[in-house]
């Protein structure tokens, strides 16, 4: 990690050459066009930090010689894996290039005084340059300055203040993200300089960390701006306070030489957002008598388990932390880990999850990391409809939590119907829908999944339906309707996680399989519209237009994709370019869609896509 002078980031002078070179090396090749956009974001963040420092009278250093740390946090594209991660399923993800958050931070001595535990005043200030059109987010947090004519918001959190530790959600705007993250890190690790664990002094000087942010991710766009913020804030605070060196962090998350550390960190960051406890299972530790025992390490969640208000998983955080240029990653969740499969194309696409195959007979041909063919590129269309999830009570958070809750109830319904048949010790190991699938495959000696109906899917569906009455609660649907809803939710999860995710990865891995990709992704998008019902008209329409099948979208009696409306896809020609595959992604209820096209056709396709969207939905811009 390298520090820079703040003045070097703000200016265009030759003294900024060291930072520019490091950014080139880390981000993209020197001639990549996105470099200038990212460099501009860092300049804006540095300018906001410089102006914030001048507002803080207690800061002792001059801005010209102020040492700062820089972090680039990319966004993420959920290629496949709609609402699978929190139920333990599979996803195929990648990080964005040239779109993300630029964070510039500094730490200075704070004002004099100590808290009851003997720590100096500890204060963290977040300064964010708002995107154009987002001035309404300023509310009561607008800074007394701007950057390039854009509104800046700031918010300070005094960690020494007892009110910081209360489990409330009073700030249901952007401030809930720093407040939730800082509160959780303080609760689990303590936000002090962790080098003091190896010193003998009982006192710790206070600090004031200022983090300035500028982003070119459209807010609430489905590109994971919230998880970018949470992940980035952790990385910034860790860089200043060295939480990773603490004994508890090394036990709970891991050390740099442990392969699963980055996966564990992804899980933990997801737990910060959803408010639940983090558990690292069966950690081997040697006692004082030299005996070795296995035990779980738990990092407590918030009192109400509500985090920022959405009950999601760790897919976004994993994609952000592990993203590499032109690489896609296959992941499984609960806990986060790499996924791999054996895919057989001889009799249709048949999938075997490597976790379901005997270790001595594994024939895995789809590894957890794959490279996007160089001739292809993802094009992203932002609908302009914001999927705001900050706090509880927004349309997007209610809809997202409903999908999450239905997955949880589907598992509970299966469990309610299975209690008598499963031995207690085995049942305790089942926590998610994915666990139930693994268990039933092992029990029935079935390791493969086909794209058509299969025995395990039907078996679990029947159990979900039978057990649905036991978990209905106060749901207003009739017993029969509720059972059907739960069954459909399970079947969407099963198809997406167990069939569509691995087969899509298999098709993307080799150029000669690309023609098989379209129908696979079409089904995933259709299930999102028809079963998850997390799409609005705009995000339902965009991928269908990209594929040349927009006529399949119907709005009466409800929004749905009519698969029976068969017709030839629009031909690939110069008049209208159609994508190999296209889908909505993210939480839904607004947001964005991706389309996969040839790189040399991308610009023309984007203009056609944008023009068609503007004509179909003129009120969105």
Coordinates of C-alpha atoms in Angstrom, one line a residue:
X1 CA 0.0 0.0 0.0
X2 CA 1.4 3.4 -1.0
X3 CA 0.5 6.8 0.3
X4 CA 0.5 10.0 -1.7
X5 CA 0.4 13.7 -1.1
X6 CA -3.1 15.1 -1.4
X7 CA -1.9 17.9 -3.6
X8 CA -0.6 15.4 -6.1
X9 CA -4.0 13.9 -6.6
X10 CA -5.8 17.2 -7.0
X11 CA -3.3 18.6 -9.6
X12 CA -2.4 17.7 -13.1
X13 CA 1.3 18.4 -12.5
X14 CA 4.2 16.1 -13.1
X15 CA 4.3 15.4 -9.3
X16 CA 1.1 13.3 -9.9
X17 CA 3.0 10.9 -12.2
X18 CA 3.6 8.3 -9.5
X19 CA 0.0 8.0 -8.7
X20 CA -1.0 7.9 -12.3
X21 CA 1.4 5.1 -13.1
X22 CA 0.2 3.1 -10.2
X23 CA -3.4 3.6 -11.2
X24 CA -2.5 2.5 -14.8
X25 CA -0.9 -0.7 -13.4
X26 CA -3.7 -1.6 -11.1
X27 CA -6.7 -0.6 -13.2
X28 CA -6.2 -1.0 -16.9
X29 CA -3.6 -0.9 -19.7
X30 CA -2.1 2.6 -20.3
X31 CA -4.2 3.2 -23.5
X32 CA -7.5 2.1 -21.9
X33 CA -10.1 4.9 -22.4
X34 CA -11.6 4.4 -18.9
X35 CA -8.4 5.5 -17.2
X36 CA -9.2 9.2 -17.7
X37 CA -12.7 8.7 -16.2
X38 CA -11.3 7.0 -13.1
X39 CA -8.5 9.5 -12.7
X40 CA -11.1 12.3 -12.8
X41 CA -13.0 10.6 -10.0
X42 CA -9.9 10.5 -7.8
X43 CA -9.3 14.2 -8.6
X44 CA -12.9 15.0 -7.4
X45 CA -12.5 12.9 -4.3
X46 CA -9.2 14.6 -3.5
X47 CA -10.7 18.0 -4.0
X48 CA -13.6 17.2 -1.7
X49 CA -11.2 15.9 0.9
X50 CA -9.0 19.0 0.6
X51 CA -12.1 21.3 1.2
X52 CA -13.4 19.2 4.1
X53 CA -10.0 19.5 5.8
X54 CA -10.1 23.2 5.6
X55 CA -13.4 23.1 7.4
X56 CA -12.0 21.1 10.3
X57 CA -10.2 23.5 12.7
X58 CA -8.7 20.8 14.9
X59 CA -6.7 19.1 12.1
X60 CA -3.1 20.1 12.6
X61 CA -1.6 19.4 9.2
X62 CA -1.5 21.4 6.1
X63 CA -3.4 20.2 3.1
X64 CA -0.3 20.6 0.8
X65 CA 1.6 18.0 2.8
X66 CA -1.3 15.8 3.8
X67 CA -0.6 12.1 3.3
X68 CA -3.6 10.2 1.8
X69 CA -4.5 6.6 0.9
X70 CA -6.4 5.7 -2.2
X71 CA -8.8 2.9 -3.0
X72 CA -10.6 2.0 -6.2
X73 CA -13.8 -0.1 -5.6
X74 CA -15.4 -1.4 -8.8
X75 CA -19.1 -2.1 -9.3
X76 CA -20.3 -5.6 -10.0
X77 CA -22.4 -7.3 -12.8
X78 CA -24.5 -10.2 -11.8
X79 CA -24.3 -12.2 -15.0
X80 CA -26.4 -15.1 -13.6
X81 CA -27.7 -15.9 -10.1
X82 CA -30.9 -14.0 -9.5
X83 CA -31.7 -14.0 -5.7
X84 CA -29.6 -17.1 -5.1
X85 CA -26.8 -16.1 -2.7
X86 CA -28.8 -15.7 0.5
X87 CA -30.3 -19.1 0.0
X88 CA -26.8 -20.8 -0.4
X89 CA -27.0 -21.0 -4.2
X90 CA -24.7 -20.4 -7.1
X91 CA -23.9 -17.2 -9.0
X92 CA -21.8 -16.1 -12.0
X93 CA -20.4 -12.6 -11.5
X94 CA -17.8 -10.1 -12.6
X95 CA -16.6 -6.6 -11.6
X96 CA -17.0 -3.5 -13.8
X97 CA -14.1 -1.8 -15.6
X98 CA -13.9 1.9 -15.3
X99 CA -17.1 2.2 -13.2
X100 CA -16.9 2.3 -9.5
X101 CA -16.0 4.4 -6.5
X102 CA -12.7 6.4 -6.0
X103 CA -12.0 6.7 -2.2
X104 CA -9.3 9.1 -0.9
X105 CA -8.7 9.2 2.8
X106 CA -6.5 10.5 5.6
X107 CA -6.1 10.1 9.3
X108 CA -5.1 12.8 11.6
X109 CA -4.9 13.3 15.4
X110 CA -8.3 14.2 16.9
X111 CA -9.2 16.7 19.5
X112 CA -8.0 16.2 23.0
X113 CA -10.0 14.1 25.5
X114 CA -10.6 10.4 26.2
X115 CA -13.7 8.2 26.4
X116 CA -14.5 6.1 29.5
X117 CA -12.4 3.2 28.2
X118 CA -9.3 5.4 28.0
X119 CA -9.4 5.9 24.2
X120 CA -9.0 9.3 22.7
X121 CA -11.8 10.8 20.7
X122 CA -12.4 8.7 17.6
X123 CA -14.2 10.3 14.7
X124 CA -14.9 9.3 11.1
X125 CA -16.2 11.7 8.5
X126 CA -17.6 10.6 5.2
X127 CA -17.6 13.1 2.3
X128 CA -19.3 12.2 -0.9
X129 CA -19.6 14.0 -4.2
X130 CA -23.1 13.4 -5.5
X131 CA -23.9 12.5 -9.1
X132 CA -25.8 15.0 -11.2
X133 CA -29.5 14.9 -10.4
X134 CA -29.0 13.4 -6.9
X135 CA -29.2 16.7 -5.0
X136 CA -32.3 15.5 -3.2
X137 CA -30.0 13.1 -1.3
X138 CA -28.3 16.0 0.5
X139 CA -31.3 16.5 2.8
X140 CA -29.7 17.8 6.1
X141 CA -26.2 16.6 5.2
X142 CA -25.0 19.1 2.5
X143 CA -21.5 20.3 2.8
X144 CA -20.8 24.1 2.6
X145 CA -18.8 23.6 -0.7
X146 CA -19.2 21.8 -4.0
X147 CA -16.9 20.0 -6.5
X148 CA -17.1 20.9 -10.2
X149 CA -20.6 22.4 -9.5
X150 CA -21.8 19.2 -7.9
X151 CA -23.4 18.9 -4.5
X152 CA -21.3 17.4 -1.7
X153 CA -22.7 15.7 1.4
X154 CA -20.8 14.9 4.6
X155 CA -21.6 13.1 7.8
X156 CA -19.4 12.6 10.9
X157 CA -19.7 9.7 13.3
X158 CA -18.2 10.0 16.8
X159 CA -17.4 6.5 17.8
X160 CA -17.0 7.6 21.5
X161 CA -20.6 8.7 21.5
X162 CA -22.9 6.1 23.2
X163 CA -25.7 6.9 20.7
X164 CA -23.6 5.4 17.9
X165 CA -24.0 2.0 19.4
X166 CA -27.8 2.0 19.6
X167 CA -29.5 -0.4 17.2
X168 CA -31.8 2.1 15.5
X169 CA -32.5 3.0 11.9
X170 CA -33.2 6.7 12.3
X171 CA -31.2 7.6 9.2
X172 CA -32.9 5.9 6.4
X173 CA -31.0 7.7 3.7
X174 CA -27.4 7.3 2.5
X175 CA -26.0 7.8 6.0
X176 CA -27.4 4.4 7.1
X177 CA -24.5 2.7 5.2
X178 CA -21.5 4.3 7.0
X179 CA -23.4 4.2 10.4
X180 CA -24.2 0.5 10.0
X181 CA -20.7 -0.4 8.8
X182 CA -18.8 1.6 11.5
X183 CA -21.1 0.4 14.3
X184 CA -20.6 -3.3 13.3
X185 CA -16.8 -3.0 13.0
X186 CA -16.6 -1.3 16.3
X187 CA -18.7 -4.0 17.9
X188 CA -16.8 -6.9 16.4
X189 CA -13.2 -5.7 16.3
X190 CA -12.9 -2.2 17.9
X191 CA -12.0 0.7 15.7
X192 CA -8.7 1.6 17.3
X193 CA -5.2 1.2 15.9
X194 CA -4.7 -2.5 16.3
X195 CA -1.0 -2.3 16.7
X196 CA -1.8 -1.5 20.4
X197 CA -2.5 -5.3 20.9
X198 CA 1.3 -5.8 20.8
X199 CA 2.2 -2.8 23.0
X200 CA 2.1 -2.3 26.8
X201 CA 0.4 1.1 26.9
X202 CA -3.2 1.3 28.2
X203 CA -3.9 4.6 26.4
X204 CA -4.5 5.2 22.7
X205 CA -4.4 8.5 21.0
X206 CA -7.6 9.6 19.3
X207 CA -7.9 10.1 15.5
X208 CA -10.1 11.7 12.9
X209 CA -10.4 9.7 9.6
X210 CA -11.9 11.5 6.7
X211 CA -13.0 9.5 3.7
X212 CA -13.9 11.3 0.4
X213 CA -15.8 9.5 -2.3
X214 CA -16.7 10.1 -5.9
X215 CA -18.4 7.6 -8.1
X216 CA -19.6 7.1 -11.7
X217 CA -21.9 4.2 -10.8
X218 CA -25.5 5.4 -11.3
X219 CA -27.1 5.4 -7.9
X220 CA -29.5 2.6 -7.0
X221 CA -28.8 1.1 -10.5
X222 CA -28.4 -2.6 -9.6
X223 CA -24.6 -2.2 -10.0
X224 CA -24.2 -2.6 -6.3
X225 CA -23.4 0.9 -5.1
X226 CA -24.3 0.0 -1.6
X227 CA -22.0 -3.0 -1.4
X228 CA -19.3 -0.9 -3.0
X229 CA -19.6 1.6 -0.2
X230 CA -19.6 -1.0 2.6
X231 CA -16.7 -2.9 1.1
X232 CA -14.7 0.2 0.3
X233 CA -15.3 1.7 3.8
X234 CA -14.0 -1.5 5.4
X235 CA -10.9 -1.5 3.2
X236 CA -10.2 2.2 4.0
X237 CA -10.6 1.8 7.8
X238 CA -8.6 -1.4 7.8
X239 CA -5.8 0.4 5.9
X240 CA -5.6 3.1 8.6
X241 CA -6.3 0.9 11.7
X242 CA -5.0 -2.5 10.6
X243 CA -7.9 -4.6 11.8
X244 CA -6.5 -7.6 9.9
X245 CA -3.6 -7.8 12.4
X246 CA -5.9 -8.3 15.4
X247 CA -6.1 -11.8 16.9
X248 CA -9.9 -12.0 16.6
X249 CA -9.8 -11.0 12.9
X250 CA -7.2 -13.7 12.2
X251 CA -9.3 -16.3 14.0
X252 CA -12.7 -15.3 12.5
X253 CA -11.8 -14.2 9.0
X254 CA -8.3 -15.6 8.4
X255 CA -4.8 -14.6 7.5
X256 CA -3.2 -13.6 4.2
X257 CA -1.9 -17.0 3.5
X258 CA -5.2 -18.8 4.0
X259 CA -7.1 -19.5 0.7
X260 CA -10.5 -19.0 2.2
X261 CA -9.8 -15.6 3.8
X262 CA -11.2 -13.5 1.0
X263 CA -14.3 -15.7 0.8
X264 CA -14.8 -15.3 4.6
X265 CA -14.4 -11.6 4.3
X266 CA -17.0 -11.5 1.6
X267 CA -19.4 -13.4 3.9
X268 CA -18.7 -11.0 6.8
X269 CA -19.3 -7.9 4.7
X270 CA -22.6 -9.4 3.6
X271 CA -23.5 -9.9 7.3
X272 CA -22.8 -6.3 7.9
X273 CA -25.4 -5.3 5.4
X274 CA -28.0 -7.8 6.5
X275 CA -27.3 -7.5 10.2
X276 CA -26.9 -11.2 11.0
X277 CA -24.2 -12.9 12.9
X278 CA -21.1 -14.1 11.1
X279 CA -20.0 -17.6 11.9
X280 CA -16.8 -19.4 10.9
X281 CA -17.5 -23.0 11.4
X282 CA -15.2 -25.7 12.7
X283 CA -12.0 -23.6 13.3
X284 CA -9.2 -25.7 14.6
X285 CA -7.4 -24.2 17.6
X286 CA -4.8 -25.6 19.9
X287 CA -5.5 -25.3 23.6
X288 CA -3.0 -24.6 26.5
X289 CA -2.7 -28.4 27.0
X290 CA -1.6 -28.8 23.3
X291 CA -4.9 -30.6 22.4
X292 CA -6.6 -29.5 19.2
X293 CA -10.3 -28.8 19.1
X294 CA -12.8 -27.5 16.5
X295 CA -15.1 -24.7 17.4
X296 CA -17.2 -22.1 15.8
X297 CA -16.1 -18.4 15.8
X298 CA -19.0 -16.0 16.0
X299 CA -19.0 -12.2 15.3
X300 CA -22.3 -10.8 16.7
X301 CA -24.7 -9.0 14.5
X302 CA -26.9 -6.1 15.3
X303 CA -29.6 -6.5 18.0
X304 CA -32.5 -6.6 15.5
X305 CA -30.5 -8.3 12.7
X306 CA -31.6 -5.6 10.3
X307 CA -28.4 -4.1 9.0
X308 CA -29.1 -1.6 6.3
X309 CA -32.7 -2.9 5.9
X310 CA -32.3 -5.7 3.3
X311 CA -31.8 -9.4 4.0
X312 CA -29.4 -10.2 1.2
X313 CA -26.2 -12.3 0.8
X314 CA -22.5 -11.8 0.0
X315 CA -22.5 -12.1 -3.8
X316 CA -21.8 -8.4 -4.4
X317 CA -19.0 -8.2 -1.9
X318 CA -17.3 -11.3 -3.3
X319 CA -17.5 -9.9 -6.9
X320 CA -16.0 -6.6 -5.8
X321 CA -13.2 -8.1 -3.8
X322 CA -12.3 -10.8 -6.3
X323 CA -12.9 -9.0 -9.6
X324 CA -10.2 -9.3 -12.3
X325 CA -10.1 -7.7 -15.7
X326 CA -12.2 -9.8 -18.2
X327 CA -12.6 -12.6 -15.6
X328 CA -15.9 -14.1 -14.5
X329 CA -16.2 -15.9 -11.2
X330 CA -18.5 -18.9 -10.2
X331 CA -19.4 -18.8 -6.5
X332 CA -21.5 -20.7 -4.0
X333 CA -22.7 -19.1 -0.8
X334 CA -23.6 -19.6 2.9
X335 CA -20.6 -19.6 3.3
X336 CA -19.0 -17.9 0.3
X337 CA -16.7 -20.3 -1.6
X338 CA -15.6 -21.1 -5.2
X339 CA -18.0 -23.2 -7.3
X340 CA -17.1 -25.7 -10.0
X341 CA -19.0 -28.1 -12.1
X342 CA -18.8 -31.1 -14.5
X343 CA -20.9 -30.3 -17.6
X344 CA -21.8 -33.0 -20.2
X345 CA -23.0 -31.8 -23.6
X346 CA -23.6 -35.3 -25.1
X347 CA -27.2 -35.8 -24.1
X348 CA -28.2 -32.2 -23.7
X349 CA -26.6 -30.1 -21.0
X350 CA -26.1 -32.2 -17.8
X351 CA -24.6 -30.6 -14.8
X352 CA -22.8 -32.1 -11.8
X353 CA -21.8 -29.8 -8.9
X354 CA -18.3 -30.7 -7.8
X355 CA -19.5 -30.8 -4.2
X356 CA -21.9 -33.7 -5.1
X357 CA -19.2 -35.8 -6.8
X358 CA -16.9 -38.2 -5.0
X359 CA -13.6 -36.6 -4.7
X360 CA -11.7 -39.4 -6.4
X361 CA -13.9 -39.4 -9.5
X362 CA -14.2 -35.6 -10.1
X363 CA -14.1 -34.7 -13.7
X364 CA -14.6 -31.0 -13.4
X365 CA -14.5 -29.1 -16.7
X366 CA -16.0 -25.8 -15.6
X367 CA -13.7 -24.2 -13.0
X368 CA -14.6 -21.3 -10.7
X369 CA -12.8 -18.7 -12.9
X370 CA -13.3 -18.2 -16.6
X371 CA -12.2 -15.6 -19.1
X372 CA -14.7 -13.7 -21.2
X373 CA -13.8 -14.2 -24.9
X374 CA -11.8 -11.2 -26.1
X375 CA -14.2 -10.5 -29.0
X376 CA -17.2 -10.0 -26.6
X377 CA -18.1 -7.2 -24.3
X378 CA -20.9 -6.5 -21.8
X379 CA -23.1 -3.4 -22.6
X380 CA -25.0 -2.0 -19.6
X381 CA -28.3 -0.2 -19.9
X382 CA -29.5 1.7 -16.8
X383 CA -33.3 2.1 -16.9
X384 CA -33.3 5.4 -15.0
X385 CA -35.7 3.8 -12.4
X386 CA -33.8 3.9 -9.1
X387 CA -34.1 0.7 -6.9
X388 CA -33.6 2.6 -3.6
X389 CA -33.0 0.1 -0.8
X390 CA -31.6 2.3 2.0
X391 CA -33.4 1.7 5.2
X392 CA -36.7 -0.2 5.5
X393 CA -39.9 0.7 3.8
X394 CA -38.8 1.5 0.3
X395 CA -40.5 -0.3 -2.5
X396 CA -37.3 -2.0 -3.5
X397 CA -36.4 -3.1 0.0
X398 CA -39.9 -4.4 0.6
X399 CA -39.8 -6.4 -2.7
X400 CA -36.3 -7.6 -2.1
X401 CA -37.0 -8.8 1.4
X402 CA -40.2 -10.5 0.2
X403 CA -38.2 -12.6 -2.3
X404 CA -35.7 -13.4 0.5
X405 CA -38.4 -14.2 3.0
X406 CA -40.1 -16.6 0.5
X407 CA -36.9 -18.5 0.0
X408 CA -36.5 -18.8 3.7
X409 CA -40.1 -20.0 4.1
X410 CA -39.7 -22.5 1.3
X411 CA -36.8 -24.0 3.2
X412 CA -38.7 -24.0 6.5
X413 CA -41.7 -25.7 4.7
X414 CA -39.3 -28.4 3.4
X415 CA -37.9 -28.8 6.8
X416 CA -41.3 -29.0 8.5
X417 CA -42.3 -31.8 6.2
X418 CA -38.9 -33.6 6.6
X419 CA -38.4 -33.4 10.4
X420 CA -39.6 -36.9 11.0
X421 CA -37.5 -38.4 8.2
X422 CA -34.2 -36.6 9.0
X423 CA -31.9 -37.6 11.9
X424 CA -31.4 -34.8 14.3
X425 CA -27.7 -34.4 13.7
X426 CA -28.2 -34.2 9.9
X427 CA -31.1 -31.8 10.2
X428 CA -29.0 -29.4 12.2
X429 CA -26.6 -29.1 9.3
X430 CA -29.3 -27.8 7.0
X431 CA -29.7 -24.1 6.9
X432 CA -30.6 -23.1 3.4
X433 CA -32.5 -24.3 0.3
X434 CA -29.1 -25.2 -1.2
X435 CA -28.4 -27.4 1.8
X436 CA -31.7 -29.3 1.3
X437 CA -30.7 -30.0 -2.4
X438 CA -27.2 -31.3 -1.4
X439 CA -28.8 -33.5 1.3
X440 CA -31.5 -35.0 -1.0
X441 CA -28.9 -35.7 -3.7
X442 CA -26.7 -37.5 -1.3
X443 CA -29.6 -39.4 0.2
X444 CA -30.9 -40.5 -3.2
X445 CA -27.5 -41.1 -4.7
X446 CA -28.1 -38.5 -7.5
X447 CA -25.2 -36.3 -8.6
X448 CA -26.4 -34.9 -11.9
X449 CA -28.9 -32.3 -13.0
X450 CA -30.5 -32.0 -16.4
X451 CA -32.3 -29.0 -18.0
X452 CA -35.6 -31.0 -17.9
X453 CA -37.5 -32.1 -14.8
X454 CA -35.5 -34.2 -12.4
X455 CA -36.2 -36.3 -9.4
X456 CA -34.7 -34.1 -6.6
X457 CA -36.4 -31.0 -7.8
X458 CA -39.8 -32.7 -7.8
X459 CA -39.2 -34.4 -4.5
X460 CA -38.3 -31.1 -2.7
X461 CA -41.1 -29.2 -4.5
X462 CA -43.6 -31.7 -3.1
X463 CA -42.3 -31.3 0.4
X464 CA -42.4 -27.5 0.2
X465 CA -46.0 -27.7 -0.9
X466 CA -46.9 -30.1 1.9
X467 CA -45.1 -28.1 4.5
X468 CA -46.3 -24.7 3.4
X469 CA -49.3 -24.5 5.8
X470 CA -47.0 -24.8 8.8
X471 CA -45.0 -21.7 7.8
X472 CA -47.8 -19.6 6.3
X473 CA -48.2 -17.3 9.3
X474 CA -50.3 -14.2 8.6
X475 CA -49.8 -14.2 4.9
X476 CA -53.0 -13.0 3.3
X477 CA -52.9 -15.7 0.5
X478 CA -55.0 -18.8 0.8
X479 CA -53.3 -22.0 1.9
X480 CA -53.4 -23.3 -1.6
X481 CA -52.1 -20.1 -3.2
X482 CA -49.4 -19.7 -0.6
X483 CA -48.2 -23.2 -1.2
X484 CA -48.1 -22.6 -4.9
X485 CA -46.1 -19.4 -4.4
X486 CA -43.6 -21.2 -2.2
X487 CA -43.2 -24.0 -4.7
X488 CA -42.6 -21.6 -7.6
X489 CA -40.0 -19.7 -5.5
X490 CA -38.1 -22.9 -4.8
X491 CA -38.3 -24.0 -8.5
X492 CA -37.0 -20.6 -9.6
X493 CA -34.1 -20.9 -7.2
X494 CA -33.4 -24.5 -8.2
X495 CA -33.4 -23.8 -12.0
X496 CA -31.3 -20.6 -11.6
X497 CA -28.8 -22.0 -9.2
X498 CA -28.4 -25.6 -10.2
X499 CA -29.0 -25.5 -14.0
X500 CA -28.8 -22.0 -15.5
X501 CA -25.8 -20.6 -13.7
X502 CA -23.4 -23.5 -14.5
X503 CA -24.6 -24.0 -18.0
X504 CA -24.3 -20.3 -18.8
X505 CA -20.7 -20.4 -17.5
X506 CA -20.0 -23.4 -19.6
X507 CA -21.3 -21.6 -22.8
X508 CA -19.4 -18.5 -22.0
X509 CA -16.1 -20.3 -21.5
X510 CA -15.7 -21.2 -25.2
X511 CA -16.6 -19.1 -28.3
X512 CA -18.0 -22.1 -30.1
X513 CA -20.7 -22.6 -27.4
X514 CA -22.0 -19.0 -27.5
X515 CA -25.1 -19.9 -29.6
X516 CA -26.4 -22.0 -26.7
X517 CA -26.2 -19.1 -24.3
X518 CA -29.1 -17.1 -25.4
X519 CA -32.0 -19.5 -24.6
X520 CA -30.4 -20.2 -21.2
X521 CA -30.3 -16.5 -20.2
X522 CA -33.7 -15.9 -21.7
X523 CA -35.2 -18.4 -19.3
X524 CA -33.4 -16.8 -16.4
X525 CA -34.8 -13.4 -17.3
X526 CA -38.3 -14.9 -18.0
X527 CA -38.3 -16.5 -14.5
X528 CA -37.4 -13.2 -12.9
X529 CA -40.3 -11.4 -14.6
X530 CA -42.9 -14.2 -14.2
X531 CA -41.9 -15.9 -10.9
X532 CA -39.7 -13.5 -8.8
X533 CA -41.8 -10.6 -10.1
X534 CA -39.0 -8.3 -9.2
X535 CA -39.0 -6.5 -12.6
X536 CA -40.7 -3.3 -13.7
X537 CA -41.9 -2.8 -17.3
X538 CA -38.6 -1.1 -18.3
X539 CA -36.2 -3.7 -17.0
X540 CA -38.5 -6.5 -18.3
X541 CA -38.5 -4.9 -21.8
X542 CA -34.8 -3.9 -22.2
X543 CA -33.3 -7.5 -22.5
X544 CA -36.2 -8.7 -24.7
X545 CA -35.5 -5.8 -27.1
X546 CA -31.8 -6.6 -27.0
X547 CA -32.6 -10.2 -28.1
X548 CA -35.1 -9.2 -30.7
X549 CA -38.1 -10.8 -28.9
X550 CA -39.7 -7.7 -27.3
X551 CA -43.1 -8.8 -28.6
X552 CA -43.1 -11.5 -25.9
X553 CA -43.7 -8.9 -23.1
X554 CA -47.3 -8.6 -22.0
X555 CA -48.8 -6.2 -19.5
X556 CA -52.3 -7.7 -19.0
X557 CA -53.5 -9.0 -16.6
X558 CA -50.1 -8.6 -15.2
X559 CA -46.5 -8.0 -16.4
X560 CA -45.2 -11.3 -17.8
X561 CA -43.1 -12.8 -20.7
X562 CA -45.3 -15.0 -22.9
X563 CA -43.0 -17.9 -23.9
X564 CA -45.8 -19.2 -26.2
X565 CA -45.3 -16.2 -28.5
X566 CA -42.8 -18.0 -30.6
X567 CA -41.3 -16.3 -33.6
X568 CA -37.9 -15.9 -35.2
X569 CA -35.5 -13.7 -33.3
X570 CA -34.6 -10.5 -35.2
X571 CA -31.8 -11.4 -37.6
X572 CA -28.2 -10.3 -36.9
X573 CA -27.6 -7.6 -39.5
X574 CA -26.3 -4.1 -39.8
X575 CA -29.8 -2.6 -39.6
X576 CA -30.5 -4.1 -36.1
X577 CA -27.9 -5.7 -34.0
X578 CA -29.1 -8.3 -31.5
X579 CA -27.3 -9.6 -28.5
X580 CA -26.0 -13.2 -27.9
X581 CA -27.7 -12.9 -24.5
X582 CA -29.3 -10.3 -22.3
X583 CA -30.9 -10.0 -18.8
X584 CA -31.9 -7.8 -16.0
X585 CA -29.7 -8.2 -12.9
X586 CA -29.4 -7.2 -9.3
X587 CA -32.1 -6.9 -6.7
X588 CA -34.7 -5.7 -9.2
X589 CA -37.6 -3.2 -8.9
X590 CA -35.6 -0.8 -11.1
X591 CA -32.0 -0.8 -12.0
X592 CA -30.0 -2.1 -15.0
X593 CA -29.7 -4.8 -17.6
X594 CA -26.7 -6.3 -19.5
X595 CA -26.3 -7.4 -23.1
X596 CA -23.5 -9.5 -24.5
X597 CA -22.4 -8.4 -28.0
X598 CA -19.4 -8.4 -30.3
X599 CA -16.9 -5.8 -29.2
X600 CA -16.7 -4.2 -32.7
X601 CA -20.6 -3.9 -32.7
X602 CA -20.9 -2.6 -29.1
X603 CA -21.1 1.2 -29.9
X604 CA -23.6 0.8 -32.6
X605 CA -25.7 -1.6 -30.5
X606 CA -25.7 0.8 -27.6
X607 CA -27.0 3.6 -29.8
X608 CA -29.8 1.4 -31.1
X609 CA -30.7 0.2 -27.7
X610 CA -30.7 3.7 -26.2
X611 CA -32.8 5.1 -29.1
X612 CA -35.3 2.3 -28.9
X613 CA -35.6 2.7 -25.1
X614 CA -36.0 6.5 -25.3
X615 CA -38.9 5.9 -27.8
X616 CA -40.6 3.3 -25.7
X617 CA -40.1 5.0 -22.3
X618 CA -39.6 8.8 -23.0
X619 CA -40.5 9.8 -19.4
X620 CA -37.5 8.0 -17.8
X621 CA -35.0 10.7 -18.7

